[in-house]
Tab-separated table of C-alpha atoms in Angstrom:
chain	number	residue	atom	x	y	z
A	1	MET	CA	0.073	-0.005	-0.020
A	2	ALA	CA	2.767	2.358	1.000
A	3	ASP	CA	4.673	1.378	-2.382
A	4	ALA	CA	1.547	2.262	-4.286
A	5	GLY	CA	1.290	5.644	-2.549
A	6	ASN	CA	4.995	6.277	-3.241
A	7	GLN	CA	4.627	5.405	-6.983
A	8	SER	CA	1.630	7.526	-7.316
A	9	CYS	CA	3.514	10.449	-5.754
A	10	LEU	CA	6.310	10.089	-8.091
A	11	MET	CA	3.825	9.895	-10.920
A	12	ALA	CA	2.309	13.163	-9.750
A	13	ALA	CA	5.409	14.998	-9.301
A	14	GLU	CA	5.210	17.914	-11.797
A	15	ASN	CA	8.848	19.570	-11.026
A	16	THR	CA	12.143	18.856	-9.330
A	17	VAL	CA	11.020	20.192	-5.867
A	18	SER	CA	8.051	17.914	-5.738
A	19	LEU	CA	10.185	15.235	-6.890
A	20	LEU	CA	12.698	15.629	-4.086
A	21	VAL	CA	10.034	15.749	-1.514
A	22	CYS	CA	8.620	12.418	-2.766
A	23	LEU	CA	12.092	10.996	-2.664
A	24	PHE	CA	12.703	12.265	0.950
A	25	HIS	CA	9.364	10.666	2.276
A	26	GLU	CA	10.046	7.410	0.558
A	27	LEU	CA	13.584	7.323	2.144
A	28	GLU	CA	12.040	8.479	5.612
A	29	GLU	CA	9.582	5.366	5.354
A	30	TRP	CA	12.317	3.116	4.004
A	31	ALA	CA	14.620	3.914	6.857
A	32	GLY	CA	12.230	3.889	9.546
A	33	LEU	CA	13.086	7.603	10.473
A	34	GLY	CA	9.479	8.256	11.537
A	35	GLN	CA	9.871	6.185	14.654
A	36	VAL	CA	13.018	8.260	15.638
A	37	GLU	CA	10.909	10.742	17.657
A	38	ASP	CA	9.512	8.003	19.476
A	39	TYR	CA	12.869	6.756	20.531
A	40	LEU	CA	14.033	10.029	21.447
A	41	SER	CA	11.144	10.430	23.732
A	42	VAL	CA	11.604	7.241	25.576
A	43	LEU	CA	15.443	8.184	25.714
A	44	GLU	CA	14.364	11.598	27.295
A	45	TYR	CA	12.144	9.944	29.948
A	46	LEU	CA	14.969	7.472	30.842
A	47	LEU	CA	17.372	10.293	31.136
A	48	TRP	CA	15.005	12.165	33.333
A	49	VAL	CA	14.430	9.140	35.658
A	50	PHE	CA	18.089	8.030	35.999
A	51	THR	CA	20.070	11.131	36.343
A	52	PRO	CA	19.348	11.651	39.827
A	53	LEU	CA	20.256	8.053	40.831
A	54	ALA	CA	23.487	8.513	38.583
A	55	ILE	CA	24.314	11.719	40.578
A	56	VAL	CA	24.206	10.133	44.118
A	57	PHE	CA	26.648	7.325	42.770
A	58	ILE	CA	28.823	9.948	41.028
A	59	VAL	CA	29.250	12.341	43.913
A	60	PRO	CA	31.292	9.933	46.250
A	61	PHE	CA	33.949	9.698	43.401
A	62	LEU	CA	34.459	13.337	43.867
A	63	ILE	CA	35.999	12.629	47.384
A	64	VAL	CA	38.294	10.230	45.572
A	65	ILE	CA	39.188	12.891	43.084
A	66	LEU	CA	40.025	15.500	46.139
A	67	LEU	CA	42.259	12.786	47.541
A	68	TYR	CA	44.235	12.381	44.253
A	69	LEU	CA	44.365	16.057	43.811
A	70	SER	CA	45.971	16.082	47.589
A	71	ILE	CA	48.332	13.556	46.368
A	72	LEU	CA	49.333	15.576	43.289
A	73	PHE	CA	49.838	18.542	45.393
A	74	LEU	CA	52.227	16.578	47.705
A	75	HIS	CA	54.191	15.329	44.567
A	76	VAL	CA	54.480	19.004	43.275
A	77	TYR	CA	55.577	20.163	46.730
A	78	LYS	CA	58.150	17.392	47.199
A	79	ARG	CA	59.812	18.247	43.844
A	80	LYS	CA	59.849	22.151	44.679
A	81	ASN	CA	61.435	21.606	47.994
A	82	GLN	CA	64.065	18.963	47.110
A	83	LEU	CA	66.838	21.507	47.641
A	84	ARG	CA	65.601	22.404	50.951
A	85	GLU	CA	65.220	18.964	52.180
A	86	ALA	CA	68.770	18.875	53.700
A	87	TYR	CA	68.059	21.963	55.712
A	88	CYS	CA	64.638	21.332	56.994
A	89	ASN	CA	63.534	18.601	59.549
A	90	ASN	CA	59.967	19.103	58.709
A	91	LEU	CA	59.585	19.197	55.223
A	92	TRP	CA	55.949	18.384	55.011
A	93	ASP	CA	54.648	20.678	57.657
A	94	GLY	CA	53.704	23.290	55.010
A	95	ALA	CA	52.091	20.846	52.763
A	96	ARG	CA	50.157	19.257	55.618
A	97	LYS	CA	48.701	22.731	56.619
A	98	THR	CA	47.941	23.907	53.161
A	99	LEU	CA	45.862	20.474	52.539
A	100	ALA	CA	44.357	20.875	55.995
A	101	THR	CA	43.243	24.242	55.060
A	102	LEU	CA	41.678	23.002	51.770
A	103	TRP	CA	39.932	20.093	53.522
A	104	ASP	CA	38.672	22.286	56.177
A	105	GLY	CA	37.350	24.820	53.631
A	106	HIS	CA	35.671	21.782	51.868
A	107	GLY	CA	33.889	20.685	55.159
A	108	ALA	CA	32.733	24.135	56.070
A	109	ILE	CA	31.256	24.685	52.645
A	110	TRP	CA	29.856	21.451	51.649
A	111	HIS	CA	28.814	20.351	55.102
A	112	GLY	CA	28.770	23.382	57.341
A	113	TYR	CA	31.324	21.143	59.636
A	114	GLU	CA	31.520	21.947	63.241
A	115	ILE	CA	33.620	20.316	65.937
A	116	HIS	CA	32.705	20.284	69.488
A	117	GLY	CA	35.040	19.473	72.330
A	118	MET	CA	38.268	20.368	70.670
A	119	GLU	CA	39.712	21.350	73.993
A	120	LYS	CA	39.700	17.782	74.944
A	121	ILE	CA	42.427	16.995	72.525
A	122	PRO	CA	45.687	17.506	74.451
A	123	ASP	CA	48.264	19.900	72.995
A	124	LYS	CA	50.962	17.557	73.522
A	125	GLY	CA	51.350	14.090	74.829
A	126	PRO	CA	49.633	10.776	73.635
A	127	ALA	CA	45.937	10.038	73.324
A	128	LEU	CA	43.917	7.458	71.411
A	129	ILE	CA	40.728	8.882	69.559
A	130	VAL	CA	38.251	6.092	68.880
A	131	TYR	CA	35.485	7.185	66.310
A	132	TYR	CA	32.387	5.587	64.491
A	133	HIS	CA	33.244	4.953	60.745
A	134	GLY	CA	30.962	6.236	58.225
A	135	ALA	CA	30.509	4.861	54.586
A	136	ILE	CA	33.373	7.122	53.613
A	137	PRO	CA	35.021	8.539	56.757
A	138	VAL	CA	35.239	12.247	55.332
A	139	ASP	CA	34.150	13.722	58.695
A	140	TYR	CA	37.478	11.866	60.054
A	141	TYR	CA	39.487	13.913	57.395
A	142	TYR	CA	37.946	17.210	58.434
A	143	PHE	CA	38.913	16.357	62.087
A	144	LEU	CA	42.560	15.634	61.111
A	145	ALA	CA	42.499	19.105	59.421
A	146	ASN	CA	41.266	20.772	62.332
A	147	VAL	CA	43.854	19.066	64.802
A	148	ILE	CA	46.619	20.235	62.386
A	149	ILE	CA	45.179	23.862	62.100
A	150	GLN	CA	43.993	24.322	65.696
A	151	LYS	CA	46.695	22.066	67.524
A	152	GLY	CA	49.462	22.214	65.389
A	153	ARG	CA	49.853	18.470	65.540
A	154	THR	CA	49.489	15.526	63.378
A	155	CYS	CA	47.136	12.684	64.397
A	156	HIS	CA	48.414	9.289	63.255
A	157	SER	CA	45.588	7.124	62.095
A	158	VAL	CA	45.027	3.260	61.447
A	159	ALA	CA	43.582	2.098	58.101
A	160	ASP	CA	42.775	-1.130	56.456
A	161	HIS	CA	45.235	-2.929	54.466
A	162	PHE	CA	43.464	-2.464	51.317
A	163	LEU	CA	44.054	1.482	51.306
A	164	PHE	CA	47.772	0.718	51.006
A	165	LYS	CA	47.214	-1.064	47.770
A	166	ILE	CA	45.466	1.702	46.119
A	167	PRO	CA	47.658	3.080	43.475
A	168	GLY	CA	49.243	6.564	44.320
A	169	PHE	CA	48.154	6.480	47.896
A	170	LYS	CA	51.526	5.781	49.319
A	171	LEU	CA	52.786	9.244	49.688
A	172	LEU	CA	49.536	10.614	50.870
A	173	LEU	CA	49.450	7.902	53.675
A	174	GLU	CA	53.307	8.385	54.547
A	175	VAL	CA	52.952	12.088	54.933
A	176	PHE	CA	49.745	11.951	57.235
A	177	SER	CA	51.388	9.103	59.253
A	178	VAL	CA	48.733	6.498	58.401
A	179	ILE	CA	49.604	2.819	59.524
A	180	HIS	CA	47.939	-0.333	58.778
A	181	GLY	CA	47.382	-1.205	62.353
A	182	PRO	CA	49.883	-3.853	63.968
A	183	GLN	CA	49.814	-3.611	67.422
A	184	GLU	CA	53.414	-2.696	67.808
A	185	GLU	CA	53.100	0.197	65.515
A	186	CYS	CA	50.225	1.754	67.365
A	187	VAL	CA	51.917	1.242	70.827
A	188	ARG	CA	55.136	2.908	69.317
A	189	ALA	CA	53.138	5.717	68.120
A	190	LEU	CA	51.513	6.397	71.444
A	191	ARG	CA	54.833	5.914	73.365
A	192	ASN	CA	56.280	8.557	70.991
A	193	GLY	CA	53.666	11.066	72.353
A	194	HIS	CA	51.442	11.089	69.239
A	195	LEU	CA	47.895	11.047	68.839
A	196	LEU	CA	46.387	7.919	67.278
A	197	GLY	CA	42.984	7.802	65.596
A	198	ILE	CA	41.359	4.355	65.156
A	199	SER	CA	37.999	3.038	64.329
A	200	PRO	CA	37.362	-0.354	65.660
A	201	GLY	CA	34.690	-1.191	63.080
A	202	GLY	CA	36.755	-0.206	60.264
A	203	VAL	CA	35.622	-1.527	56.818
A	204	ARG	CA	33.071	-3.789	58.161
A	205	GLU	CA	31.215	-0.870	60.076
A	206	ALA	CA	31.737	1.352	57.125
A	207	LEU	CA	29.956	-1.096	54.648
A	208	PHE	CA	27.652	-2.797	56.705
A	209	SER	CA	26.342	-0.424	59.374
A	210	ASP	CA	23.199	1.703	58.378
A	211	GLU	CA	20.896	4.674	59.312
A	212	THR	CA	20.291	2.992	62.776
A	213	TYR	CA	24.135	3.441	63.547
A	214	PRO	CA	24.881	0.235	65.059
A	215	LEU	CA	28.733	-0.223	66.156
A	216	LEU	CA	30.297	-3.269	64.299
A	217	TRP	CA	33.389	-3.810	66.540
A	218	GLY	CA	33.452	-7.592	66.549
A	219	LYS	CA	36.183	-8.732	69.008
A	220	ARG	CA	38.350	-5.737	68.687
A	221	LYS	CA	39.951	-4.830	72.144
A	222	GLY	CA	43.386	-3.918	73.498
A	223	PHE	CA	42.815	-0.199	73.610
A	224	ALA	CA	45.509	2.128	74.984
A	225	GLN	CA	44.739	4.787	77.426
A	226	PRO	CA	43.645	7.629	77.816
A	227	VAL	CA	40.761	7.148	75.297
A	228	ILE	CA	38.668	9.835	73.624
A	229	PRO	CA	35.505	8.828	71.917
A	230	MET	CA	34.230	10.507	68.889
A	231	PHE	CA	31.085	10.647	66.812
A	232	THR	CA	29.941	12.871	63.876
A	233	GLN	CA	26.109	13.666	63.458
A	234	ASN	CA	24.739	12.672	60.146
A	235	VAL	CA	27.657	10.964	58.844
A	236	ARG	CA	25.470	8.152	57.442
A	237	GLU	CA	23.170	10.809	55.782
A	238	GLY	CA	26.072	12.226	53.897
A	239	PHE	CA	27.206	9.012	52.315
A	240	ARG	CA	25.383	5.450	52.430
A	241	SER	CA	26.556	1.920	51.373
A	242	LEU	CA	24.770	-0.681	49.725
A	243	GLY	CA	26.637	-3.205	51.842
A	244	THR	CA	23.357	-4.280	53.620
A	245	LEU	CA	22.588	-6.283	50.537
A	246	ARG	CA	23.581	-9.978	51.021
A	247	PHE	CA	25.790	-10.197	47.894
A	248	PHE	CA	28.085	-7.533	48.942
A	249	ARG	CA	28.294	-8.838	52.525
A	250	TRP	CA	28.973	-12.331	51.103
A	251	VAL	CA	31.764	-11.029	48.863
A	252	TYR	CA	33.520	-9.183	51.658
A	253	GLU	CA	33.139	-12.084	54.182
A	254	ARG	CA	34.498	-14.675	51.706
A	255	PHE	CA	37.142	-12.650	49.607
A	256	ARG	CA	37.679	-9.686	51.860
A	257	LEU	CA	36.842	-7.367	48.977
A	258	PRO	CA	35.041	-4.020	49.969
A	259	ILE	CA	33.259	-3.671	46.950
A	260	ALA	CA	29.911	-2.524	48.200
A	261	PRO	CA	29.023	0.732	46.216
A	262	VAL	CA	28.791	3.928	48.153
A	263	TYR	CA	26.355	6.752	47.177
A	264	GLY	CA	25.417	10.111	48.389
A	265	GLY	CA	27.584	13.253	48.809
A	266	PHE	CA	24.684	15.027	50.255
A	267	PRO	CA	25.333	18.397	51.807
A	268	VAL	CA	23.993	17.646	55.187
A	269	LYS	CA	25.098	19.039	58.328
A	270	PHE	CA	28.125	17.517	60.055
A	271	ARG	CA	28.828	18.002	63.806
A	272	THR	CA	31.757	16.161	65.439
A	273	PHE	CA	31.238	15.593	69.099
A	274	LEU	CA	34.276	14.586	71.172
A	275	GLY	CA	33.351	12.825	74.483
A	276	ASP	CA	35.140	13.136	77.875
A	277	PRO	CA	38.263	11.293	77.947
A	278	ILE	CA	38.358	7.865	79.626
A	279	PRO	CA	41.527	8.109	81.977
A	280	TYR	CA	44.068	5.542	82.705
A	281	ASP	CA	43.083	2.902	85.288
A	282	PRO	CA	45.308	0.009	85.836
A	283	ASN	CA	42.768	-2.119	87.501
A	284	VAL	CA	40.624	-2.166	84.146
A	285	ASN	CA	41.318	-4.986	81.696
A	286	ALA	CA	41.258	-4.870	77.849
A	287	ALA	CA	37.756	-6.219	77.687
A	288	GLU	CA	36.444	-4.026	80.273
A	289	LEU	CA	37.944	-1.033	78.676
A	290	ALA	CA	36.470	-1.877	75.242
A	291	GLU	CA	33.206	-2.124	76.708
A	292	LYS	CA	33.412	1.288	78.406
A	293	VAL	CA	34.778	2.930	75.108
A	294	GLN	CA	31.976	1.390	73.038
A	295	GLN	CA	29.414	2.616	75.760
A	296	ALA	CA	30.922	5.987	75.431
A	297	ILE	CA	30.471	6.243	71.620
A	298	GLN	CA	26.938	4.796	71.933
A	299	SER	CA	26.142	7.504	74.471
A	300	LEU	CA	27.377	10.076	71.756
A	301	ILE	CA	25.273	8.631	69.306
A	302	ASN	CA	21.971	8.272	71.382
A	303	LYS	CA	22.570	11.949	72.570
A	304	HIS	CA	23.225	13.581	69.213
A	305	GLN	CA	21.838	11.529	66.470
A	306	LYS	CA	18.192	10.844	65.619
A	307	ILE	CA	17.662	7.350	64.844
A	308	PRO	CA	16.768	6.144	62.217
A	309	GLY	CA	18.786	8.805	60.424
A	310	SER	CA	16.891	10.506	57.456
A	311	ILE	CA	18.676	12.293	54.443
A	312	LEU	CA	15.680	14.578	54.072
A	313	ARG	CA	15.744	15.611	57.702
A	314	ALA	CA	19.490	16.167	57.827
A	315	LEU	CA	19.275	18.432	54.582
A	316	LEU	CA	16.446	20.420	56.100
A	317	GLU	CA	18.466	20.797	59.377
A	318	ARG	CA	21.346	21.909	57.315
A	319	PHE	CA	19.650	24.694	55.592
A	320	HIS	CA	17.481	25.616	58.682
A	321	THR	CA	20.930	26.174	60.598
A	322	ARG	CA	22.139	28.353	57.724
A	323	HIS	CA	19.176	30.426	57.846
A	324	LYS	CA	19.441	31.026	61.570
A	325	ASP	CA	23.006	32.012	61.319
A	326	HIS	CA	22.280	34.570	58.557
A	327	LEU	CA	19.472	36.115	60.688
A	328	GLN	CA	21.922	36.213	63.589
């Protein structure tokens, strides 16, 4: 039927323009171009549906990009200061302070970051900071930045082994005194008078905890003293993990691969709270001390975090707080 219509169109064509129009319609029908508009409409709809989903998975990679930019800066700084290395015992102080300023600025702008209880961090001497581990511990990065800026100290940190296997991270970990956690290294850092930050839940807590903020410490014990508990409000609303899905849990337990996707990057309000130091007590054994520390962090969660956490509520709190600050 269509062929008959096209033939009649060609027969009726009286001039070149009419002939070209007929040929165009015939080509359009032959190639199925009439359906292209329908395809584009479907594509536009799918783009509208999946764009927000793509954004919440892409934003966490911005943190990784920022880390790599930090590494790049350190490499540039190292090359620039090679001639001074022989004359300066603290080659990296300037780099640490510069990066700390950048990270502190990022926290203030994106999360309105606040820290409460900084006076509990000693100006000198050892202390162990034990904290709750978010899906991405960006709050801990902000804390480290504040320790450098406000206290003029570098807080040593314990990280999972897999972090040391990420290409390019070696220099960053060395400059910021990150260790992979053998007990001997932790004891050495504290005996040398350093601050030491550790999350007993580690990767397990990062991936498999959720908006109800359970502490997943397993059988982690052996804390040194004194201990300062730390928790950041809304850290699970900033970034979340799909580790609660059974497949990702199985992969981690079977192969120790932390592949559970992380999504978020929401500009929620972050407030870090430092609890009262737990002083040295020679009569308290390792198991009792671990229980006391866990109770202290749980107390901070119960006091400062609404359970279950809500991304929408945390966003509203952030902008409501900003509005109040502008009014004052």
